[in-house]
Tab-separated table of C-alpha atoms and ligand atoms in Angstrom:
chain	number	residue	atom	x	y	z
A	5	MET	CA	-201.522	-87.385	-25.405
A	6	LYS	CA	-197.973	-88.525	-25.694
A	7	ILE	CA	-195.201	-88.017	-23.188
A	8	PHE	CA	-191.606	-87.416	-24.301
A	9	LYS	CA	-188.628	-87.295	-22.204
A	10	PHE	CA	-185.290	-85.807	-23.264
A	11	GLY	CA	-182.376	-86.347	-21.004
A	12	GLY	CA	-179.070	-84.408	-20.465
A	13	ALA	CA	-177.304	-85.849	-23.555
A	14	SER	CA	-180.178	-84.906	-25.897
A	15	VAL	CA	-179.967	-81.232	-25.099
A	16	LYS	CA	-176.238	-81.006	-24.383
A	17	ASP	CA	-175.536	-78.246	-26.952
A	18	ALA	CA	-177.238	-76.106	-29.580
A	19	SER	CA	-177.189	-78.772	-32.229
A	20	ALA	CA	-178.627	-81.218	-29.697
A	21	VAL	CA	-181.524	-78.877	-29.115
A	22	GLN	CA	-182.095	-78.206	-32.849
A	23	ASN	CA	-182.342	-81.988	-33.027
A	24	VAL	CA	-184.917	-82.036	-30.415
A	25	ALA	CA	-186.895	-79.531	-32.539
A	26	GLN	CA	-186.587	-81.904	-35.551
A	27	ILE	CA	-187.949	-84.680	-33.580
A	28	LEU	CA	-190.870	-82.672	-32.406
A	29	ASP	CA	-191.583	-81.570	-35.857
A	30	ARG	CA	-192.628	-84.961	-36.759
A	31	TYR	CA	-195.476	-84.930	-34.057
A	32	ARG	CA	-196.862	-81.491	-35.061
A	33	ASN	CA	-200.438	-83.254	-35.110
A	34	ASP	CA	-200.050	-84.757	-31.599
A	35	ARG	CA	-200.499	-83.341	-28.183
A	36	VAL	CA	-197.265	-83.950	-26.414
A	37	VAL	CA	-195.823	-83.010	-22.870
A	38	VAL	CA	-192.050	-82.796	-23.165
A	39	VAL	CA	-190.124	-83.538	-19.980
A	40	ILE	CA	-186.606	-82.290	-20.223
A	41	SER	CA	-183.537	-82.803	-17.829
A	42	ALA	CA	-180.675	-80.318	-17.227
A	43	MET	CA	-178.350	-79.744	-20.228
A	44	GLY	CA	-175.321	-82.095	-20.556
A	45	LYS	CA	-173.628	-82.597	-17.214
A	46	THR	CA	-175.078	-79.561	-15.560
A	47	THR	CA	-176.432	-81.459	-12.491
A	48	ASN	CA	-173.052	-82.725	-11.661
A	49	ALA	CA	-171.573	-79.204	-12.108
A	50	LEU	CA	-174.242	-77.794	-9.792
A	51	GLU	CA	-173.206	-80.307	-7.244
A	52	LYS	CA	-169.651	-79.296	-7.575
A	53	VAL	CA	-170.752	-75.788	-6.760
A	54	LEU	CA	-172.528	-76.958	-3.619
A	55	ALA	CA	-169.401	-79.046	-2.596
A	56	LEU	CA	-167.203	-76.075	-3.019
A	57	PHE	CA	-169.698	-73.981	-0.925
A	58	TYR	CA	-169.597	-76.450	1.942
A	59	GLU	CA	-166.038	-76.735	1.839
A	60	LYS	CA	-165.826	-72.908	2.299
A	61	ASN	CA	-164.051	-72.534	-1.177
A	62	ASP	CA	-164.820	-70.116	-3.759
A	63	TRP	CA	-167.908	-71.391	-5.608
A	64	SER	CA	-168.638	-68.380	-7.799
A	65	LEU	CA	-166.319	-69.174	-10.547
A	66	ALA	CA	-167.949	-72.774	-10.784
A	67	LEU	CA	-171.379	-71.205	-10.946
A	68	ARG	CA	-170.217	-68.646	-13.551
A	69	GLU	CA	-168.933	-71.413	-15.749
A	70	ILE	CA	-172.340	-73.119	-15.641
A	71	ARG	CA	-173.930	-69.836	-16.678
A	72	GLU	CA	-171.473	-69.316	-19.522
A	73	PHE	CA	-172.146	-72.826	-20.737
A	74	HIS	CA	-175.786	-72.004	-21.043
A	75	ASP	CA	-175.062	-68.568	-22.519
A	76	ARG	CA	-173.020	-70.160	-25.260
A	77	ILE	CA	-175.920	-72.522	-26.090
A	78	VAL	CA	-178.210	-69.443	-26.279
A	79	ASP	CA	-175.837	-67.630	-28.518
A	80	ASP	CA	-175.489	-70.703	-30.865
A	81	LEU	CA	-179.142	-71.100	-30.962
A	82	PHE	CA	-180.329	-67.520	-31.644
A	83	GLY	CA	-177.280	-66.071	-33.505
A	84	GLU	CA	-177.972	-62.348	-34.398
A	85	LYS	CA	-181.308	-62.211	-32.789
A	86	ASN	CA	-180.484	-61.357	-29.269
A	87	PRO	CA	-183.292	-62.883	-27.089
A	88	GLN	CA	-183.343	-60.195	-24.468
A	89	GLN	CA	-186.322	-61.663	-22.515
A	90	LEU	CA	-184.849	-65.103	-22.321
A	91	ARG	CA	-181.534	-63.725	-20.979
A	92	GLU	CA	-183.351	-61.817	-18.245
A	93	ARG	CA	-185.136	-65.059	-17.285
A	94	LEU	CA	-181.937	-67.023	-17.141
A	95	ALA	CA	-180.181	-64.257	-15.146
A	96	GLY	CA	-183.137	-64.337	-12.682
A	97	ILE	CA	-182.832	-68.133	-12.158
A	98	PHE	CA	-179.121	-67.950	-11.536
A	99	GLU	CA	-179.513	-65.009	-9.171
A	100	GLU	CA	-181.838	-67.224	-7.169
A	101	VAL	CA	-178.908	-69.576	-6.525
A	102	VAL	CA	-176.681	-66.798	-5.331
A	103	ARG	CA	-179.540	-65.710	-3.045
A	104	TYR	CA	-180.063	-68.987	-1.442
A	105	LEU	CA	-176.496	-69.731	-0.898
A	106	SER	CA	-176.143	-66.344	0.779
A	107	LYS	CA	-178.900	-67.342	3.415
A	108	ALA	CA	-177.937	-71.097	3.583
A	109	GLY	CA	-177.658	-71.010	7.304
A	110	ASN	CA	-181.587	-70.769	7.461
A	111	PHE	CA	-182.144	-74.186	5.720
A	112	VAL	CA	-181.006	-77.728	6.115
A	113	PRO	CA	-178.317	-78.705	3.528
A	114	ASP	CA	-180.660	-81.098	1.592
A	115	GLU	CA	-183.233	-78.395	1.141
A	116	ILE	CA	-180.425	-76.076	-0.304
A	117	TYR	CA	-179.331	-78.885	-2.401
A	118	ASP	CA	-182.768	-79.305	-4.051
A	119	LYS	CA	-183.153	-75.606	-4.579
A	120	VAL	CA	-179.646	-75.188	-6.190
A	121	ILE	CA	-179.724	-78.435	-8.193
A	122	SER	CA	-183.395	-77.644	-9.611
A	123	VAL	CA	-181.858	-74.804	-11.463
A	124	GLY	CA	-180.420	-77.040	-14.121
A	125	GLU	CA	-183.744	-78.183	-15.366
A	126	LEU	CA	-185.345	-74.659	-15.014
A	127	VAL	CA	-182.748	-73.052	-17.227
A	128	SER	CA	-182.799	-76.043	-19.767
A	129	THR	CA	-186.580	-75.924	-20.131
A	130	THR	CA	-186.576	-72.155	-20.296
A	131	ILE	CA	-184.067	-72.243	-23.235
A	132	VAL	CA	-185.582	-75.029	-25.134
A	133	GLU	CA	-189.058	-73.474	-24.818
A	134	SER	CA	-187.729	-69.944	-26.071
A	135	TYR	CA	-186.147	-71.813	-29.066
A	136	LEU	CA	-189.238	-73.692	-29.962
A	137	ASP	CA	-191.485	-70.491	-29.769
A	138	GLU	CA	-188.956	-68.899	-32.075
A	139	LYS	CA	-189.366	-71.875	-34.492
A	140	GLU	CA	-193.200	-71.189	-34.259
A	141	TYR	CA	-194.215	-74.137	-32.249
A	142	SER	CA	-196.835	-72.804	-29.845
A	143	THR	CA	-195.741	-74.201	-26.392
A	144	CYS	CA	-196.612	-73.860	-22.865
A	145	TRP	CA	-193.971	-73.974	-20.258
A	146	LEU	CA	-195.264	-75.645	-17.168
A	147	ASP	CA	-193.392	-75.392	-13.726
A	148	ALA	CA	-193.146	-78.859	-12.464
A	149	ARG	CA	-193.017	-77.611	-9.039
A	150	ARG	CA	-196.690	-76.634	-9.459
A	151	LEU	CA	-197.509	-80.100	-10.928
A	152	VAL	CA	-195.596	-82.609	-8.898
A	153	ARG	CA	-196.634	-82.502	-5.214
A	154	THR	CA	-194.456	-84.514	-2.867
A	155	ASP	CA	-193.552	-85.016	0.814
A	156	SER	CA	-190.766	-83.187	2.313
A	157	ARG	CA	-187.994	-85.666	1.951
A	158	PHE	CA	-185.534	-83.558	0.184
A	159	ARG	CA	-183.358	-85.155	-2.416
A	160	ASN	CA	-185.471	-88.329	-2.672
A	161	ALA	CA	-189.198	-86.936	-2.367
A	162	ARG	CA	-192.258	-89.226	-2.650
A	163	VAL	CA	-194.914	-88.133	-4.871
A	164	ASP	CA	-198.480	-87.599	-3.511
A	165	TRP	CA	-200.317	-89.039	-6.441
A	166	GLU	CA	-203.772	-87.586	-5.764
A	167	ILE	CA	-202.717	-83.941	-5.602
A	168	THR	CA	-200.369	-84.276	-8.525
A	169	ARG	CA	-202.989	-85.950	-10.734
A	170	ARG	CA	-205.293	-82.945	-10.015
A	171	HIS	CA	-202.703	-80.436	-10.700
A	172	VAL	CA	-201.491	-81.991	-13.879
A	173	ARG	CA	-204.981	-82.645	-15.311
A	174	MET	CA	-205.971	-79.088	-14.384
A	175	GLU	CA	-203.175	-77.406	-15.968
A	176	VAL	CA	-203.403	-79.447	-19.228
A	177	GLU	CA	-207.184	-79.420	-19.535
A	178	ARG	CA	-207.571	-75.661	-19.087
A	179	ARG	CA	-205.435	-75.323	-22.145
A	180	PRO	CA	-207.305	-77.496	-24.904
A	181	ASP	CA	-205.657	-75.690	-27.759
A	182	THR	CA	-202.173	-76.063	-26.603
A	183	ARG	CA	-200.319	-79.042	-28.388
A	184	LEU	CA	-196.942	-78.833	-26.886
A	185	PHE	CA	-196.232	-78.516	-23.112
A	186	ILE	CA	-192.657	-78.159	-21.802
A	187	THR	CA	-191.775	-79.120	-18.267
A	188	GLN	CA	-188.817	-80.007	-16.056
A	189	GLY	CA	-188.022	-83.501	-15.044
A	190	PHE	CA	-186.825	-84.459	-11.540
A	191	ILE	CA	-188.348	-81.700	-9.586
A	192	GLY	CA	-191.394	-80.990	-7.563
A	193	SER	CA	-192.542	-79.225	-4.367
A	194	ASP	CA	-193.764	-80.042	-0.954
A	195	HIS	CA	-196.954	-78.878	0.661
A	196	ARG	CA	-195.189	-75.625	1.799
A	197	GLY	CA	-194.155	-75.045	-1.813
A	198	ARG	CA	-190.489	-75.845	-1.131
A	199	THR	CA	-188.482	-77.137	-4.153
A	200	VAL	CA	-187.661	-80.915	-3.970
A	201	THR	CA	-186.097	-83.433	-6.193
A	202	LEU	CA	-187.121	-87.035	-6.874
A	203	GLY	CA	-183.510	-88.613	-6.749
A	204	ARG	CA	-180.782	-88.431	-9.372
A	205	GLU	CA	-181.704	-89.466	-12.863
A	206	GLY	CA	-185.240	-88.891	-11.924
A	207	SER	CA	-186.518	-87.226	-15.077
A	208	ASP	CA	-187.602	-90.587	-16.465
A	209	TYR	CA	-189.858	-90.932	-13.425
A	210	THR	CA	-191.387	-87.580	-13.883
A	211	ALA	CA	-192.401	-88.618	-17.502
A	212	ALA	CA	-193.963	-91.739	-15.981
A	213	ILE	CA	-195.859	-89.518	-13.455
A	214	MET	CA	-197.201	-87.191	-16.189
A	215	ALA	CA	-198.332	-90.241	-18.214
A	216	ASN	CA	-200.037	-91.967	-15.432
A	217	CYS	CA	-201.764	-88.776	-14.430
A	218	LEU	CA	-202.871	-87.884	-17.889
A	219	ASP	CA	-203.711	-91.556	-18.947
A	220	ALA	CA	-201.324	-90.796	-21.736
A	221	GLU	CA	-201.210	-93.114	-24.975
A	222	SER	CA	-197.514	-93.705	-24.593
A	223	VAL	CA	-194.162	-92.438	-23.173
A	224	THR	CA	-191.057	-92.155	-25.174
A	225	ILE	CA	-187.577	-91.813	-23.671
A	226	TRP	CA	-185.364	-90.406	-26.330
A	227	LYS	CA	-181.718	-91.558	-25.649
A	228	ASP	CA	-178.220	-91.769	-27.070
A	229	VAL	CA	-178.573	-95.578	-27.408
A	230	PRO	CA	-180.760	-97.367	-29.958
A	231	GLY	CA	-183.050	-98.750	-27.182
A	232	ILE	CA	-182.607	-101.339	-24.443
A	233	LEU	CA	-179.668	-103.582	-25.084
A	234	ASN	CA	-178.983	-106.957	-23.281
A	235	GLY	CA	-175.818	-105.564	-21.827
A	236	ASP	CA	-173.964	-102.268	-21.587
A	237	PRO	CA	-171.716	-102.190	-24.748
A	238	LYS	CA	-168.950	-100.750	-22.762
A	239	LEU	CA	-168.692	-103.882	-20.587
A	240	VAL	CA	-170.374	-106.690	-22.614
A	241	ARG	CA	-169.533	-107.942	-26.116
A	242	ASN	CA	-172.131	-108.624	-28.987
A	243	THR	CA	-174.963	-106.776	-27.361
A	244	LEU	CA	-178.442	-107.112	-29.135
A	245	LEU	CA	-181.448	-104.801	-28.920
A	246	TYR	CA	-184.629	-105.981	-27.359
A	247	LYS	CA	-187.652	-105.176	-29.699
A	248	GLU	CA	-189.999	-105.632	-26.790
A	249	LEU	CA	-189.857	-106.364	-23.139
A	250	PRO	CA	-192.502	-107.172	-20.545
A	251	TYR	CA	-192.871	-104.418	-17.863
A	252	ARG	CA	-191.712	-106.930	-15.223
A	253	GLU	CA	-188.504	-107.791	-17.039
A	254	ALA	CA	-187.695	-104.218	-17.600
A	255	ALA	CA	-188.333	-103.386	-13.840
A	256	GLU	CA	-186.050	-106.264	-12.763
A	257	MET	CA	-183.380	-105.211	-15.090
A	258	THR	CA	-183.381	-101.818	-13.599
A	259	TYR	CA	-183.342	-103.316	-10.136
A	260	TYR	CA	-180.196	-105.118	-10.919
A	261	GLY	CA	-178.342	-102.208	-12.202
A	262	ALA	CA	-179.417	-101.668	-15.783
A	263	SER	CA	-179.037	-97.818	-15.884
A	264	VAL	CA	-180.864	-97.154	-19.168
A	265	ILE	CA	-184.045	-96.124	-17.439
A	266	HIS	CA	-184.659	-95.034	-13.820
A	267	PRO	CA	-185.905	-97.848	-11.661
A	268	LYS	CA	-189.225	-96.029	-10.579
A	269	THR	CA	-190.403	-95.428	-14.187
A	270	ILE	CA	-192.012	-98.715	-14.965
A	271	ARG	CA	-194.541	-98.920	-12.096
A	272	PRO	CA	-196.730	-96.051	-12.851
A	273	LEU	CA	-196.785	-97.127	-16.528
A	274	GLY	CA	-197.576	-100.847	-15.908
A	275	GLU	CA	-200.257	-99.834	-13.701
A	276	LYS	CA	-202.011	-98.130	-16.358
A	277	ASN	CA	-200.828	-100.323	-19.143
A	278	ILE	CA	-199.093	-97.339	-21.012
A	279	PRO	CA	-196.332	-98.475	-23.312
A	280	LEU	CA	-192.871	-97.053	-22.824
A	281	TYR	CA	-190.630	-96.639	-25.933
A	282	VAL	CA	-187.060	-96.232	-25.550
A	283	ARG	CA	-185.642	-94.724	-28.837
A	284	SER	CA	-182.584	-93.102	-30.144
A	285	PHE	CA	-182.660	-89.458	-30.680
A	286	ILE	CA	-179.951	-89.738	-33.213
A	287	ASN	CA	-181.579	-92.445	-35.443
A	288	TYR	CA	-185.093	-91.381	-34.704
A	289	GLU	CA	-186.515	-93.176	-37.452
A	290	GLU	CA	-185.729	-96.346	-35.585
A	291	PRO	CA	-188.452	-98.109	-33.423
A	292	GLY	CA	-186.083	-98.824	-30.444
A	293	THR	CA	-187.538	-100.971	-27.702
A	294	VAL	CA	-191.129	-100.951	-26.438
A	295	ILE	CA	-191.836	-102.020	-22.871
A	296	HIS	CA	-195.496	-103.154	-22.554
A	297	ASP	CA	-197.809	-105.880	-21.483
A	298	CYS	CA	-196.539	-108.863	-23.499
A	299	GLN	CA	-194.960	-112.359	-23.361
A	300	VAL	CA	-191.706	-112.997	-24.951
A	301	GLU	CA	-190.570	-116.479	-25.555
A	302	ASN	CA	-186.891	-117.194	-25.173
A	303	LEU	CA	-185.817	-113.721	-24.130
A	304	ALA	CA	-182.231	-113.269	-24.805
A	305	PRO	CA	-180.069	-113.348	-21.674
A	306	ALA	CA	-179.147	-109.971	-20.184
A	307	VAL	CA	-175.737	-109.300	-18.457
A	308	ILE	CA	-176.053	-106.445	-15.900
A	309	PHE	CA	-173.501	-104.962	-13.665
A	310	LYS	CA	-174.109	-103.252	-10.494
A	311	PHE	CA	-170.965	-101.403	-9.068
A	312	ARG	CA	-169.990	-100.155	-5.639
A	313	GLN	CA	-171.495	-103.018	-3.747
A	314	VAL	CA	-170.474	-104.413	-0.380
A	315	LEU	CA	-170.601	-108.073	0.470
A	316	LEU	CA	-171.188	-108.591	4.032
A	317	THR	CA	-171.110	-112.032	5.860
A	318	PHE	CA	-172.689	-112.300	9.377
A	319	SER	CA	-171.912	-115.424	11.378
A	320	MET	CA	-172.535	-116.715	14.780
A	321	PRO	CA	-169.651	-117.502	17.172
A	322	ASN	CA	-168.999	-121.031	18.417
A	323	PHE	CA	-170.843	-122.786	15.607
A	324	THR	CA	-174.354	-121.686	16.716
A	325	PHE	CA	-176.865	-122.091	13.752
A	326	ILE	CA	-178.085	-118.850	12.529
A	327	ASN	CA	-181.988	-118.888	13.146
A	328	GLU	CA	-184.933	-116.460	12.301
A	329	LYS	CA	-184.354	-114.376	15.345
A	330	HIS	CA	-180.916	-113.546	14.110
A	331	LEU	CA	-182.104	-112.868	10.611
A	332	THR	CA	-184.760	-110.538	11.944
A	333	LEU	CA	-182.077	-108.517	13.776
A	334	ILE	CA	-180.060	-108.163	10.671
A	335	PHE	CA	-183.053	-107.176	8.406
A	336	HIS	CA	-184.316	-104.691	10.961
A	337	ALA	CA	-180.891	-103.003	11.105
A	338	LEU	CA	-180.719	-102.953	7.276
A	339	ASP	CA	-183.903	-101.286	7.202
A	340	THR	CA	-182.993	-98.839	10.027
A	341	PHE	CA	-179.792	-97.732	8.384
A	342	ASP	CA	-181.451	-97.642	5.024
A	343	ILE	CA	-179.017	-100.065	3.347
A	344	ARG	CA	-180.374	-101.589	0.098
A	345	LEU	CA	-179.998	-105.345	-0.040
A	346	ASN	CA	-179.603	-106.758	-3.583
A	347	VAL	CA	-178.805	-110.353	-3.134
A	348	MET	CA	-178.537	-112.626	-0.108
A	349	GLN	CA	-177.594	-116.298	0.636
A	350	ASN	CA	-177.295	-118.154	3.754
A	351	SER	CA	-175.720	-121.439	5.276
A	352	ALA	CA	-176.113	-123.083	8.720
A	353	VAL	CA	-173.884	-120.640	10.490
A	354	SER	CA	-173.889	-117.535	8.390
A	355	ILE	CA	-175.660	-115.183	6.049
A	356	SER	CA	-174.160	-113.281	3.233
A	357	ILE	CA	-175.692	-110.066	1.951
A	358	CYS	CA	-174.722	-108.050	-1.053
A	359	ALA	CA	-175.953	-104.405	-0.617
A	360	ASP	CA	-175.310	-100.893	-2.006
A	361	TYR	CA	-172.153	-99.525	-0.463
A	362	ARG	CA	-172.893	-96.452	1.525
A	363	PRO	CA	-169.973	-95.784	3.879
A	364	GLY	CA	-171.543	-93.746	6.655
A	365	LYS	CA	-174.498	-96.170	6.818
A	366	LEU	CA	-172.423	-99.186	6.761
A	367	LYS	CA	-170.352	-97.934	9.721
A	368	GLU	CA	-173.502	-97.440	11.756
A	369	LEU	CA	-174.701	-100.903	10.737
A	370	LEU	CA	-171.574	-102.491	11.805
A	371	GLN	CA	-171.422	-100.675	15.064
A	372	HIS	CA	-175.121	-101.741	15.670
A	373	LEU	CA	-174.614	-105.511	14.930
A	374	GLY	CA	-170.939	-105.869	15.942
A	375	ASN	CA	-171.834	-107.269	19.400
A	376	ASP	CA	-174.172	-110.053	18.191
A	377	PHE	CA	-172.360	-111.261	15.213
A	378	GLN	CA	-168.951	-111.787	13.679
A	379	VAL	CA	-168.910	-109.766	10.511
A	380	LYS	CA	-166.719	-109.900	7.612
A	381	TYR	CA	-166.925	-107.751	4.544
A	382	ASN	CA	-165.578	-106.970	1.117
A	383	LEU	CA	-165.783	-103.407	-0.146
A	384	ASP	CA	-166.252	-102.232	-3.641
A	385	VAL	CA	-167.359	-105.588	-5.116
A	386	ASN	CA	-169.478	-105.785	-8.322
A	387	LEU	CA	-172.698	-107.478	-8.590
A	388	VAL	CA	-173.155	-109.272	-12.055
A	389	THR	CA	-176.583	-110.562	-12.722
A	390	ILE	CA	-177.293	-112.805	-15.803
A	391	LYS	CA	-181.087	-112.681	-16.433
A	392	ASN	CA	-182.564	-115.557	-18.211
A	393	PHE	CA	-179.156	-117.237	-18.391
A	394	THR	CA	-177.892	-119.897	-20.545
A	395	GLU	CA	-174.832	-122.016	-19.564
A	396	GLU	CA	-173.078	-120.610	-22.664
A	397	VAL	CA	-173.619	-116.982	-21.658
A	398	LEU	CA	-172.741	-117.644	-18.097
A	399	ALA	CA	-169.491	-119.477	-19.100
A	400	GLY	CA	-168.723	-116.505	-21.480
A	401	VAL	CA	-169.194	-113.874	-18.630
A	402	ILE	CA	-166.868	-115.977	-16.337
A	403	ALA	CA	-164.280	-116.271	-19.062
A	404	ASP	CA	-164.304	-112.485	-19.609
A	405	LEU	CA	-163.466	-111.765	-15.964
A	406	ASN	CA	-159.943	-110.513	-15.437
A	407	PRO	CA	-157.880	-113.506	-14.129
A	408	GLU	CA	-157.126	-111.568	-10.967
A	409	ASP	CA	-160.714	-110.792	-10.212
A	410	GLU	CA	-161.966	-113.041	-7.343
A	411	LEU	CA	-165.325	-114.565	-7.591
A	412	LEU	CA	-166.715	-114.541	-4.024
A	413	LEU	CA	-170.152	-115.849	-4.570
A	414	GLU	CA	-172.155	-117.515	-7.312
A	415	GLN	CA	-175.969	-118.031	-6.947
A	416	ARG	CA	-178.290	-119.588	-9.154
A	417	SER	CA	-181.997	-119.473	-9.397
A	418	ARG	CA	-184.550	-120.722	-11.864
A	419	ASN	CA	-183.891	-117.777	-14.369
A	420	ASN	CA	-181.013	-115.746	-12.973
A	421	VAL	CA	-177.427	-116.143	-11.937
A	422	HIS	CA	-175.704	-113.578	-9.622
A	423	LEU	CA	-171.939	-113.478	-9.439
A	424	ILE	CA	-170.274	-111.261	-6.843
A	425	VAL	CA	-166.925	-110.365	-7.863
A	426	GLN	CA	-164.086	-108.546	-6.144
A	427	PRO	CA	-162.422	-106.839	-9.159
A	428	ALA	CA	-158.658	-106.643	-9.149
A	429	VAL	CA	-158.888	-103.090	-10.360
A	430	SER	CA	-162.034	-101.331	-9.437
A	431	VAL	CA	-164.107	-99.478	-12.096
B	5	LIG	N1	-180.670	-83.745	-14.021
B	5	LIG	C1	-180.950	-84.836	-13.227
B	5	LIG	C2	-179.762	-85.706	-13.088
B	5	LIG	O1	-178.805	-85.655	-13.836
B	5	LIG	C3	-182.240	-85.667	-13.552
B	5	LIG	C4	-182.127	-86.396	-14.820
B	5	LIG	O2	-181.205	-86.268	-15.610
B	5	LIG	O3	-182.824	-87.388	-14.940
B	5	LIG	O4	-179.837	-86.497	-12.068
B	6	MG	MG1	-179.552	-87.113	-16.934
């Protein structure tokens, strides 16, 4: 069994969907579970509908645009043949959104969010499945909400592995003749059957969940980049492609901000030693990158940016040394207010922390700790990590900073350098 994941860009219009079919054509002799995201930027567009709804503005037009975007894809894919059944299924899914919004008062906003946002994946998989059937692939559409069982933390649900494994295996094993399964990334349901989502960009994670549950032979994430590069080509010059990476390296890269795969993807695969291929859906002959159990000598340095960070410095009044009790207070507060710490550094009288910037949470944290510490902070800073650095690459990164950017902190460990930069112009 192989697991494929196709993200939004790989199904963004009719020709992209046709390209997916071409890729699948090369695997007609395999059994494949295909995990698909919402088409193009549909998830953002659905978030916009919700924003309008909560601002008490007219949201129906925004929803109609999403519907028309999908209708056009259906028109382009099916041409003269009018797929009446498909149209009815899509209409049904969109009507659910309207129905839920009309009784939104009965639910907490995060529950409504998951219900509405999941429509992107439901619609995209429905269209792709119909198209593949029409091309004579025999497919089975699986509802990920009946596969992936989670807790009830809407928008960021945690997987119940035992139940999920049972569901996934059962659904696949009872169809021994089916070669191609189509399911949604990013969504699942809780013990009451309520729709949940796994966190933005969570479809990669779904692919890893499927692989882990089915002991798959491999996972392939098909992307609009050739594989994993040692930097984002929009930000870094002369990037190169990794042919292979150890699980640990890949996991750390995602932790420090590499957005090419979702951070939660690696663990369920590493645990079962399942290789993860990251390949181009455009040049699909190319091997891309494989992440697996390996050792790579002299791994090329990676330059990774993480934006929207805050640099906080806590210090003690009157030259008091900062001690473990003070640190405990700070860490406890970070945990309580759910602020993710990325890098830290301390001195005799202060500790600096670089964390994800979440305005509401930060305010609560500052109120909570304001009496015990003097706090200074810089908002909207960038964390630049150079993994497996060389002096040459480090010098290059510093030279490439804008002259008006301010380097607030530089930290070196054995393998990595972190720079915290206040950009003159924020990205
Ligand atoms: N459609 C969801 C998102 O855009 C999940 C995904 O694409 O991975 O966040
Ligand atoms: Mg996506």
